[in-house]
XYZ file of C-alpha atoms in Angstrom:
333
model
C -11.523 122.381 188.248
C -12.113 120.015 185.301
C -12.622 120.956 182.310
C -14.421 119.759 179.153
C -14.396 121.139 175.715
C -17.353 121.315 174.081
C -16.387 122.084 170.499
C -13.307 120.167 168.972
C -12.625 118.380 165.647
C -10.492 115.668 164.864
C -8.969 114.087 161.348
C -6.452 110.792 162.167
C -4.421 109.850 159.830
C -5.723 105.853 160.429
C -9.074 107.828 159.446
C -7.825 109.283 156.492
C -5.878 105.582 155.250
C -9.504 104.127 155.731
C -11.452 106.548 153.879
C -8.578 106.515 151.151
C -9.094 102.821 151.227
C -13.098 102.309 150.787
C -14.268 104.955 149.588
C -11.179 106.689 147.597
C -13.180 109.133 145.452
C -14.051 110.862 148.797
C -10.137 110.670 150.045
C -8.700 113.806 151.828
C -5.651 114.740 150.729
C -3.129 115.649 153.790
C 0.437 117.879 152.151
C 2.927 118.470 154.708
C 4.143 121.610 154.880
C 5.699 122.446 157.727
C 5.834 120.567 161.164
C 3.075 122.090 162.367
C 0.687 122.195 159.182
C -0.385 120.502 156.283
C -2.577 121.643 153.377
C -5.906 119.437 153.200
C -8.003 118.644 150.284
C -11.184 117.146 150.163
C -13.557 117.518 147.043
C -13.448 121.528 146.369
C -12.507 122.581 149.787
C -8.613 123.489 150.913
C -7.888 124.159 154.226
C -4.419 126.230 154.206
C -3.210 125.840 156.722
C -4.611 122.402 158.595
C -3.035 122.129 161.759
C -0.914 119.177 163.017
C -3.296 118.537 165.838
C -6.094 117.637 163.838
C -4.502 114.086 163.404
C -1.523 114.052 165.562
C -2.894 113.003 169.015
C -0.211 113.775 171.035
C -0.079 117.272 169.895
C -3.301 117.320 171.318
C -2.442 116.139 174.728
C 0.245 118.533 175.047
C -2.133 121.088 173.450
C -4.740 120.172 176.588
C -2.204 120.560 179.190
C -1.245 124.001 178.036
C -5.019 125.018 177.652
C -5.754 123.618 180.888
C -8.220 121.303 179.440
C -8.933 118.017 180.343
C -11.517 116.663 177.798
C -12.217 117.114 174.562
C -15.798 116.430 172.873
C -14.620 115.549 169.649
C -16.122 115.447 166.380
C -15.102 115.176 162.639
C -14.255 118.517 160.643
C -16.957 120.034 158.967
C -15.386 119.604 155.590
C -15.815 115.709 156.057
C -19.579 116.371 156.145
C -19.884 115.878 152.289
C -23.596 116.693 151.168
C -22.911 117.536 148.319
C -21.351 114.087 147.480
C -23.158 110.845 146.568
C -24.527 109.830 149.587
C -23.799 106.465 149.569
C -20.262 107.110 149.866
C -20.861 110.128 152.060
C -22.339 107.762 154.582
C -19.356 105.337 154.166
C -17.040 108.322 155.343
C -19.745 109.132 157.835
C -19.361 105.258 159.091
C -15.715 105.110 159.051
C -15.676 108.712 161.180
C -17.956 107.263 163.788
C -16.499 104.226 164.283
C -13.080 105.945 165.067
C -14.105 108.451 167.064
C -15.982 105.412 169.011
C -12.567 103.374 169.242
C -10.573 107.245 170.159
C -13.417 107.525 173.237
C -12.980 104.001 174.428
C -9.280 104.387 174.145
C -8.990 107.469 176.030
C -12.042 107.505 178.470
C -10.763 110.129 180.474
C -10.015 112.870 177.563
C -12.606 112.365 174.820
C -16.806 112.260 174.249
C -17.185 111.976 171.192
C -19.996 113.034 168.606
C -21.421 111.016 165.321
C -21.592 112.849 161.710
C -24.068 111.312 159.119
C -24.631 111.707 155.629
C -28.081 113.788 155.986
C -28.655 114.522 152.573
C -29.915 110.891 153.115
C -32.348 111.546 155.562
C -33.399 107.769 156.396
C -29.770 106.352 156.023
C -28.695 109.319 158.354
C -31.349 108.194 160.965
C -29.694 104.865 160.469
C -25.919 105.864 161.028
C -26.937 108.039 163.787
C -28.706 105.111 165.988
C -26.045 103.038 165.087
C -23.014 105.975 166.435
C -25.356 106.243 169.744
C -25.978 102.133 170.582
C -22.922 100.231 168.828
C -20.220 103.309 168.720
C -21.085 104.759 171.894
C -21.044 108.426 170.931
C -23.138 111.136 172.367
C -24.728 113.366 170.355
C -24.829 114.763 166.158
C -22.264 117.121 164.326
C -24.554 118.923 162.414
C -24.172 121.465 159.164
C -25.904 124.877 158.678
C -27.166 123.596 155.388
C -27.897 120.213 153.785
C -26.298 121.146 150.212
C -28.022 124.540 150.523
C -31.434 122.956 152.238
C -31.782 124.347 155.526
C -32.670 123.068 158.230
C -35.952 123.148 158.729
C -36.641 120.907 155.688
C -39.520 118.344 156.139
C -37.429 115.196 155.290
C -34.699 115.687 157.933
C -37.559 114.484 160.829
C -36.292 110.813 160.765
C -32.790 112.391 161.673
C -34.785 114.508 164.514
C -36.821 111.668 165.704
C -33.340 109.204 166.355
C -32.291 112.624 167.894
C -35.191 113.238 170.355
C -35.636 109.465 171.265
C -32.141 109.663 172.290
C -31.916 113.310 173.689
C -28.589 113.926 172.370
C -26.762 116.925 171.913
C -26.655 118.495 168.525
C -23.940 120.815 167.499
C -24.762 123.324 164.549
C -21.758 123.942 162.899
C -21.593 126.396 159.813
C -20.776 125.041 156.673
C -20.531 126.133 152.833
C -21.524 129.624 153.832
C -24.000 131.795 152.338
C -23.652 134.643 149.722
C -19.734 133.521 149.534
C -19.382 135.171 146.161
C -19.575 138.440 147.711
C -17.280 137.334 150.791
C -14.463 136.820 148.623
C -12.167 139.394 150.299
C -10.887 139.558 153.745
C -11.734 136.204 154.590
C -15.297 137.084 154.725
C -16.768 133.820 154.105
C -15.638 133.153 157.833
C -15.352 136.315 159.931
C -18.831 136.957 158.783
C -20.286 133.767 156.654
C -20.215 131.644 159.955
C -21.833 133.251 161.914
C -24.044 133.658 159.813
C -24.658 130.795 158.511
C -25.286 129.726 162.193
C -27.714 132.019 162.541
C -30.138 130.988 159.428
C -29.706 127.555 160.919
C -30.997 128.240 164.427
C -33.587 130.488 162.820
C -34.721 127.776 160.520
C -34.921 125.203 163.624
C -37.073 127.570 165.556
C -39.454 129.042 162.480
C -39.732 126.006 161.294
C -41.132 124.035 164.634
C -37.884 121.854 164.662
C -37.342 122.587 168.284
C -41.018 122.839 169.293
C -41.791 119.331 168.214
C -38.386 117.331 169.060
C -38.283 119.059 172.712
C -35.524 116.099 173.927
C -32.771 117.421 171.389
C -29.966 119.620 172.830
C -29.004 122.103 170.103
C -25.946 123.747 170.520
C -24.465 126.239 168.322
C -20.919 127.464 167.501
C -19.598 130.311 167.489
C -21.399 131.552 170.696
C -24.953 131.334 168.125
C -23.631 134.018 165.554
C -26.098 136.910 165.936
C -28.788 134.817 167.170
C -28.313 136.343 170.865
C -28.144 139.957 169.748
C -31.188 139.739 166.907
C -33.597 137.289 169.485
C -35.875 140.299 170.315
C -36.193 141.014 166.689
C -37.327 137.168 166.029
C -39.709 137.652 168.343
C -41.300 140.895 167.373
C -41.152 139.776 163.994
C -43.427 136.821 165.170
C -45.739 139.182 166.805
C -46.446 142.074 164.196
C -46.084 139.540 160.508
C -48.039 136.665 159.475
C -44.902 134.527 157.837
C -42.744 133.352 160.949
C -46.206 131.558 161.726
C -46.226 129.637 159.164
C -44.932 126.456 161.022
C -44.338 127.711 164.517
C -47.525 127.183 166.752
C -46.325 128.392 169.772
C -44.392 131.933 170.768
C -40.667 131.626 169.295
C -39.475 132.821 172.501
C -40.020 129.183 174.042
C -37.648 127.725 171.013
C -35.340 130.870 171.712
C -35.192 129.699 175.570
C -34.391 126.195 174.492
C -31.051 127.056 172.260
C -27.639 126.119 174.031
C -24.201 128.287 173.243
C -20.751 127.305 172.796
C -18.458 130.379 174.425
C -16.440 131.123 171.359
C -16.666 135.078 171.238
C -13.085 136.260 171.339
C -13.987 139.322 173.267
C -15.059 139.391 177.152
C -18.071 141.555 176.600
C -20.110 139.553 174.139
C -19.377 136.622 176.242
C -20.779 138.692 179.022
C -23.384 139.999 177.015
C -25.024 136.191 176.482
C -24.299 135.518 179.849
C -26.744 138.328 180.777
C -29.353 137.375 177.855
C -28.993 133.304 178.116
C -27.695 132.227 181.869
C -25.011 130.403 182.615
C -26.490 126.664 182.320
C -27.065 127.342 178.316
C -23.374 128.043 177.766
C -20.848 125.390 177.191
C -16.608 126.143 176.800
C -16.104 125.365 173.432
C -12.692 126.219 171.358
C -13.224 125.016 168.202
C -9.924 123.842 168.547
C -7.758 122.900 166.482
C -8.180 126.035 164.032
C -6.884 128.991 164.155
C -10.450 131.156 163.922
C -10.787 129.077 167.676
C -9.320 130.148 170.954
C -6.313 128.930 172.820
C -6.822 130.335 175.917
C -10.581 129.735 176.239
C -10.217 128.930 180.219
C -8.631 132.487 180.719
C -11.396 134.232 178.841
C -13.828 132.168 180.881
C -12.030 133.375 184.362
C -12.020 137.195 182.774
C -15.511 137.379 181.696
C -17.402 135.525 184.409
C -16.917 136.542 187.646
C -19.471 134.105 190.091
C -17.632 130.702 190.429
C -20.742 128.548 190.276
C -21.232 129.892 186.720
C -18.127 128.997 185.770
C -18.139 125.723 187.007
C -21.218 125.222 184.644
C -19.784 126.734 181.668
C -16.651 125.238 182.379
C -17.435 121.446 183.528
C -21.164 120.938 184.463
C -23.373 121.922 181.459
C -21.528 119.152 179.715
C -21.603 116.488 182.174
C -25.363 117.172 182.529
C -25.980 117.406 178.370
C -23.907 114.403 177.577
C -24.763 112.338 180.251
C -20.950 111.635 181.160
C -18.885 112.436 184.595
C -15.339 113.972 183.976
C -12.707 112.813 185.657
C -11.498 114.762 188.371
C-alpha cells in the first residue's frame, strides 16, 4: 500500500544559506555535532539535538524506505515560525520557506506535498504569502502555531488568514508552539511531554469556542499530536456548552458540530489511545503522521498503524486515502 505522511518538517541547508543571506538577523544557526546531529539556533530557541534529516535529503529517502513510507507532506519546523520577530522579516523567512518547499515538491513529485508557513502576526501580509504558497508555489495547505506570540487562535484579526484558507479549502496543521505555563515545565522535559499537547488543545478549543470552524467550514484543521486531550475532554466541551453561559459567547451553533469537523494526525505512541480515537473520531478523520524527523515522533508509525487497526479499509484511509482526498493529490503507487 502507499503511504503518505501527514506530519513532517524540513530545514535545507540551501534554506538556511538564503535566510542567512536576506534576512541574517533571523539566521538559524546549524553546529555539527556528530554525523547524525547538529545543535540549531534560531532567536531564543535550541534544538539539542537537530537531526541530520531535517536538511540532509537523502537521509530522508533512506529514512522513507526503512519506515515504509512513500511521501512525505512536508513543512518548515515550528521554530522557523517566528512571531515573535519583526514581521517583516518573519515573512521574508516565511517567503524563502515556501518557495523551497515549492521547488523540493516539483523536484520530487512522487515523495513530497508540501505545506506554506506565514508570518501571521501579520494578519493581512499572512493572507498575502499564503495565496501566493497556494497559486505561484503550488503548496497545499498552512503550518499553523498554537499561539500567535501568545494570541490564540481565535483572535478577530487572523480572519483574512481564514478567509485565503476557506476560499482555498486547504488543510491546516496546528502545530504547538512556545508552550504554555513553561516556567513550571522546567523539569522532565515538561514543556513537551505535556506543554504540546497542550498547547494543541487550547488551540483547537479556541478554533471551536471562538466560531473559527463554524464560519470558515472549507478549512481542514488537522492537529498534531493525535489533538492532545482534545479527544478524551470533547464530552466535557460540550457539557460545558450546555450547563455555562461563556463557551457561547461566539459559538452560535452546538460545539459538537466544530468537534465533528476536527481532523487527527496518529501520533499517540501507544496502540490504545490510537484505538481509543479511532472509536471516538472514525477512521476518515485520522491521517499517519510522524512528526518525523524528531525524536518525540515515531519511526515505526506504519507498524503501530497495522497493530492498532485491525479492518483494512481503515487503514487504507489512515494510511493513504484521507490524504489524497484532503490535499487533493494522488500518490503514486
Amino acid at each position: 500500500m502507499t503511504v503518505i505522511d501527514a506530519h513532517t518538517h524540513v530545514l535545507t541547508e540551501a534554506m538556511i544559506a538564503a535566510i542567512a543571506r536576506d534576512v541574517p538577523a533571523l539566521a538559524p544557526k546549524l553546529t555539527r555535532v556528530s554525523d547524525d546531529a547538529a545543535v540549531l539556533e534560531i532567536l531564543d530557541v535550541r534544538q539539542n539535538p537537530f537531526p541530520r534529516a531535517a536538511w540532509d535529503l537523502e537521509r530522508r529517502f533512506a529514512d522513507m524506505a526503512a519506515q515504509r513510507v512513500d511521501m512525505h507532506v512536508v513543512c518548515n519546523i515550528p521554530h522557523t515560525f517566528l512571531y515573535e520577530a519583526d514581521p517583516g522579516a518573519a515573512a521574508a523567512v516565511s517567503e524563502i520557506q515556501n518557495e523551497a518547499i515549492g521547488a523540493l515538491c516539483r523536484q520530487n513529485s512522487d515523495r513530497f506535498i508540501g505545506l506554506a508557513t506565514a508570518a501571521i502576526q501579520d494578519p493581512a501580509g499572512a493572507a498575502a504569502t499564503l495565496e501566493r504558497a497556494v497559486t505561484r508555489h503550488g503548496l497545499r495547505g498552512l503550518h499553523l502555531g498554537s499561539n500567535i506570540a501568545g494570541r490564540n487562535l481565535d483572535d478577530p484579526a487572523l480572519d483574512a488568514v481564514w478567509e485565503v484558507a476557506d476560499r482555498h479549502r486547504l488543510l491546516v496543521l496546528v502545530h504547538p508552539h512556545k508552550v504554555v505555563a513553561a516556567e513550571r515545565m522546567k523539569s522532565y522535559y515538561l514543556t513537551n511531554l505535556i506543554g504540546n499537547p497542550l498547547e494543541t488543545t487550547i488551540a483547537a478549543a479556541s478554533l471551536i469556542f471562538g466560531g473559527v470552524i463554524e464560519r470558515h467550514p472549507s478549512i481542514h484543521f488537522l492537529l498534531s499530536h493525535a489533538g492532545g486531550f482534545v479527544p478524551f475532554q470533547a464530552g466535557r466541551f460540550r457539557h460545558g456548552w450546555n450547563v455555562r453561559a461563556e463557551p457561547k459567547a461566539r459559538l452560535k451553533g452546538d460545539p459538537a458540530e466544530s468537534l465533528d469537523r476536527l481532523l487527527y494526525d496518529s501520533i499517540t505512541h501507544a496502540p490504545g489511545a490510537l484505538r481509543f480515537l479511532l472509536s471516538e473520531v472514525g477512521a476518515e478523520r485520522i491521517l499517519f503522521g510522524t512528526d518525523y524527523p524528531f525524536d518525540m515522533g515515531t519511526t515505526r508509525g506504519v507498524e503501530e498503524i497495522e497493530e492498532a487497526v485491525p479492518d483494512p479499509a481503515a487503514r487504507e484511509a489512515i494510511l493513504r486515502g484521507n490524504a489524497e482526498r484532503l490535499l487533493g493529490t494522488t500518490a503514486a503507487a
